[in-house]
């Protein structure tokens, strides 16, 4: 069975891509596919606690994010550079993720058979 890395690069309030990436991960996890999920660029904003998406008429993704491990998607990663560039610290995130530097990101991507970027 081929492994897949889903790279989520969009903030949760900029359109449907963040939700679609989570939906794909949850569906794949339900079918026991070997999946990993990487939050990169503005995708790191999905992990910030205490968001107020209703002010932008968006749905809250927190429940979907927290369901990932329940669906077997336990390989969760975030870019250290993306966090730093956005003034975020890993302690402020609402999900347990592994923080990776650029060289570790390259190695991570190489480990997966397929890579899907949203």
PDB file of C-alpha atoms in Angstrom:
ATOM      1  CA  UNK A   1       0.000   0.000   0.000  1.00  0.00           C
ATOM      2  CA  UNK A   2       1.397   3.378  -1.003  1.00  0.00           C
ATOM      3  CA  UNK A   3       1.922   6.057   1.611  1.00  0.00           C
ATOM      4  CA  UNK A   4       0.679   9.611   1.183  1.00  0.00           C
ATOM      5  CA  UNK A   5       1.745  12.923   2.662  1.00  0.00           C
ATOM      6  CA  UNK A   6      -0.884  15.654   2.628  1.00  0.00           C
ATOM      7  CA  UNK A   7       0.621  19.137   2.727  1.00  0.00           C
ATOM      8  CA  UNK A   8      -1.810  21.773   3.932  1.00  0.00           C
ATOM      9  CA  UNK A   9      -0.584  25.257   2.991  1.00  0.00           C
ATOM     10  CA  UNK A  10      -3.709  27.395   3.349  1.00  0.00           C
ATOM     11  CA  UNK A  11      -4.998  29.318   6.338  1.00  0.00           C
ATOM     12  CA  UNK A  12      -8.363  28.081   7.575  1.00  0.00           C
ATOM     13  CA  UNK A  13     -10.158  31.295   6.620  1.00  0.00           C
ATOM     14  CA  UNK A  14      -8.954  31.755   3.028  1.00  0.00           C
ATOM     15  CA  UNK A  15     -11.141  29.196   1.289  1.00  0.00           C
ATOM     16  CA  UNK A  16     -12.028  25.515   1.205  1.00  0.00           C
ATOM     17  CA  UNK A  17      -8.518  24.048   0.887  1.00  0.00           C
ATOM     18  CA  UNK A  18      -7.760  23.630   4.593  1.00  0.00           C
ATOM     19  CA  UNK A  19     -11.034  21.772   5.157  1.00  0.00           C
ATOM     20  CA  UNK A  20     -10.517  19.664   2.022  1.00  0.00           C
ATOM     21  CA  UNK A  21      -7.039  18.611   3.173  1.00  0.00           C
ATOM     22  CA  UNK A  22      -8.472  17.549   6.528  1.00  0.00           C
ATOM     23  CA  UNK A  23     -11.354  15.689   4.862  1.00  0.00           C
ATOM     24  CA  UNK A  24      -8.921  13.756   2.667  1.00  0.00           C
ATOM     25  CA  UNK A  25      -6.771  12.870   5.676  1.00  0.00           C
ATOM     26  CA  UNK A  26      -9.770  11.732   7.721  1.00  0.00           C
ATOM     27  CA  UNK A  27     -11.146   9.632   4.857  1.00  0.00           C
ATOM     28  CA  UNK A  28      -7.770   8.038   4.189  1.00  0.00           C
ATOM     29  CA  UNK A  29      -7.273   7.341   7.871  1.00  0.00           C
ATOM     30  CA  UNK A  30     -10.670   5.661   8.059  1.00  0.00           C
ATOM     31  CA  UNK A  31      -9.437   3.225   5.393  1.00  0.00           C
ATOM     32  CA  UNK A  32      -6.125   2.605   7.204  1.00  0.00           C
ATOM     33  CA  UNK A  33      -4.025   4.235   4.488  1.00  0.00           C
ATOM     34  CA  UNK A  34      -0.508   5.151   5.642  1.00  0.00           C
ATOM     35  CA  UNK A  35      -0.853   8.932   5.868  1.00  0.00           C
ATOM     36  CA  UNK A  36       1.065  11.866   7.177  1.00  0.00           C
ATOM     37  CA  UNK A  37       0.023  15.497   7.290  1.00  0.00           C
ATOM     38  CA  UNK A  38       2.337  18.494   7.058  1.00  0.00           C
ATOM     39  CA  UNK A  39       1.266  22.034   7.896  1.00  0.00           C
ATOM     40  CA  UNK A  40       3.332  24.476   5.865  1.00  0.00           C
ATOM     41  CA  UNK A  41       3.248  28.203   5.077  1.00  0.00           C
ATOM     42  CA  UNK A  42      -0.107  29.732   6.146  1.00  0.00           C
ATOM     43  CA  UNK A  43      -1.376  26.223   6.886  1.00  0.00           C
ATOM     44  CA  UNK A  44       0.215  26.565  10.329  1.00  0.00           C
ATOM     45  CA  UNK A  45      -2.597  28.959  11.254  1.00  0.00           C
ATOM     46  CA  UNK A  46      -4.945  25.956  11.308  1.00  0.00           C
ATOM     47  CA  UNK A  47      -3.145  24.782  14.441  1.00  0.00           C
ATOM     48  CA  UNK A  48      -3.556  27.977  16.472  1.00  0.00           C
ATOM     49  CA  UNK A  49      -5.878  27.652  19.460  1.00  0.00           C
ATOM     50  CA  UNK A  50      -8.818  29.958  20.200  1.00  0.00           C
ATOM     51  CA  UNK A  51      -9.661  30.937  16.648  1.00  0.00           C
ATOM     52  CA  UNK A  52     -12.963  32.670  15.976  1.00  0.00           C
ATOM     53  CA  UNK A  53     -13.931  31.509  12.484  1.00  0.00           C
ATOM     54  CA  UNK A  54     -17.588  32.488  12.841  1.00  0.00           C
ATOM     55  CA  UNK A  55     -16.614  36.166  12.609  1.00  0.00           C
ATOM     56  CA  UNK A  56     -15.535  35.393   9.024  1.00  0.00           C
ATOM     57  CA  UNK A  57     -18.523  33.102   8.410  1.00  0.00           C
ATOM     58  CA  UNK A  58     -16.239  30.047   8.339  1.00  0.00           C
ATOM     59  CA  UNK A  59     -16.558  26.705  10.114  1.00  0.00           C
ATOM     60  CA  UNK A  60     -14.267  25.817  12.985  1.00  0.00           C
ATOM     61  CA  UNK A  61     -11.711  23.151  12.008  1.00  0.00           C
ATOM     62  CA  UNK A  62     -10.642  22.360  15.572  1.00  0.00           C
ATOM     63  CA  UNK A  63     -12.824  19.246  15.896  1.00  0.00           C
ATOM     64  CA  UNK A  64     -11.574  17.890  12.552  1.00  0.00           C
ATOM     65  CA  UNK A  65      -7.961  18.490  13.559  1.00  0.00           C
ATOM     66  CA  UNK A  66      -8.399  16.784  16.904  1.00  0.00           C
ATOM     67  CA  UNK A  67     -10.079  13.816  15.181  1.00  0.00           C
ATOM     68  CA  UNK A  68      -7.012  13.066  13.041  1.00  0.00           C
ATOM     69  CA  UNK A  69      -5.327  10.754  15.608  1.00  0.00           C
ATOM     70  CA  UNK A  70      -8.665   9.029  16.231  1.00  0.00           C
ATOM     71  CA  UNK A  71      -8.768   8.150  12.526  1.00  0.00           C
ATOM     72  CA  UNK A  72      -5.221   6.804  12.579  1.00  0.00           C
ATOM     73  CA  UNK A  73      -3.538   9.917  11.190  1.00  0.00           C
ATOM     74  CA  UNK A  74      -0.872  10.262  13.859  1.00  0.00           C
ATOM     75  CA  UNK A  75       2.051  11.442  11.733  1.00  0.00           C
ATOM     76  CA  UNK A  76       1.525  15.188  12.025  1.00  0.00           C
ATOM     77  CA  UNK A  77       4.243  17.691  11.197  1.00  0.00           C
ATOM     78  CA  UNK A  78       4.729  21.440  11.047  1.00  0.00           C
ATOM     79  CA  UNK A  79       7.441  23.569   9.484  1.00  0.00           C
ATOM     80  CA  UNK A  80       9.632  25.367  12.030  1.00  0.00           C
ATOM     81  CA  UNK A  81      10.327  28.084   9.474  1.00  0.00           C
ATOM     82  CA  UNK A  82       6.615  28.629   8.770  1.00  0.00           C
ATOM     83  CA  UNK A  83       5.946  28.991  12.497  1.00  0.00           C
ATOM     84  CA  UNK A  84       8.848  31.404  12.945  1.00  0.00           C
ATOM     85  CA  UNK A  85       7.915  33.541   9.920  1.00  0.00           C
ATOM     86  CA  UNK A  86       4.408  33.960  11.347  1.00  0.00           C
ATOM     87  CA  UNK A  87       5.513  34.681  14.908  1.00  0.00           C
ATOM     88  CA  UNK A  88       4.055  31.445  16.278  1.00  0.00           C
ATOM     89  CA  UNK A  89       5.516  29.041  18.811  1.00  0.00           C
ATOM     90  CA  UNK A  90       4.796  25.335  19.024  1.00  0.00           C
ATOM     91  CA  UNK A  91       3.492  25.786  22.589  1.00  0.00           C
ATOM     92  CA  UNK A  92       0.590  27.854  21.188  1.00  0.00           C
ATOM     93  CA  UNK A  93      -0.645  25.062  18.908  1.00  0.00           C
ATOM     94  CA  UNK A  94      -3.774  23.067  19.728  1.00  0.00           C
ATOM     95  CA  UNK A  95      -2.503  19.760  18.311  1.00  0.00           C
ATOM     96  CA  UNK A  96       0.552  17.644  19.042  1.00  0.00           C
ATOM     97  CA  UNK A  97       2.759  17.959  15.973  1.00  0.00           C
ATOM     98  CA  UNK A  98       6.417  17.315  15.275  1.00  0.00           C
ATOM     99  CA  UNK A  99       8.258  20.541  14.426  1.00  0.00           C
ATOM    100  CA  UNK A 100      10.711  20.039  11.548  1.00  0.00           C
ATOM    101  CA  UNK A 101      13.480  22.198  10.147  1.00  0.00           C
ATOM    102  CA  UNK A 102      14.017  22.526   6.386  1.00  0.00           C
ATOM    103  CA  UNK A 103      16.352  19.547   6.024  1.00  0.00           C
ATOM    104  CA  UNK A 104      13.983  17.320   8.004  1.00  0.00           C
ATOM    105  CA  UNK A 105      11.111  18.483   5.764  1.00  0.00           C
ATOM    106  CA  UNK A 106      12.979  17.372   2.674  1.00  0.00           C
ATOM    107  CA  UNK A 107      13.668  13.971   4.236  1.00  0.00           C
ATOM    108  CA  UNK A 108      10.018  13.680   5.275  1.00  0.00           C
ATOM    109  CA  UNK A 109       8.696  14.372   1.786  1.00  0.00           C
ATOM    110  CA  UNK A 110      11.122  11.816   0.324  1.00  0.00           C
ATOM    111  CA  UNK A 111       9.771   9.107   2.678  1.00  0.00           C
ATOM    112  CA  UNK A 112       6.275   9.171   1.164  1.00  0.00           C
ATOM    113  CA  UNK A 113       5.239   7.541  -2.117  1.00  0.00           C
ATOM    114  CA  UNK A 114       2.728  10.240  -2.974  1.00  0.00           C
ATOM    115  CA  UNK A 115       2.478  13.900  -1.969  1.00  0.00           C
ATOM    116  CA  UNK A 116      -0.724  15.918  -2.218  1.00  0.00           C
ATOM    117  CA  UNK A 117      -0.558  19.689  -1.702  1.00  0.00           C
ATOM    118  CA  UNK A 118      -3.625  21.793  -0.962  1.00  0.00           C
TER     119      UNK A 118
END
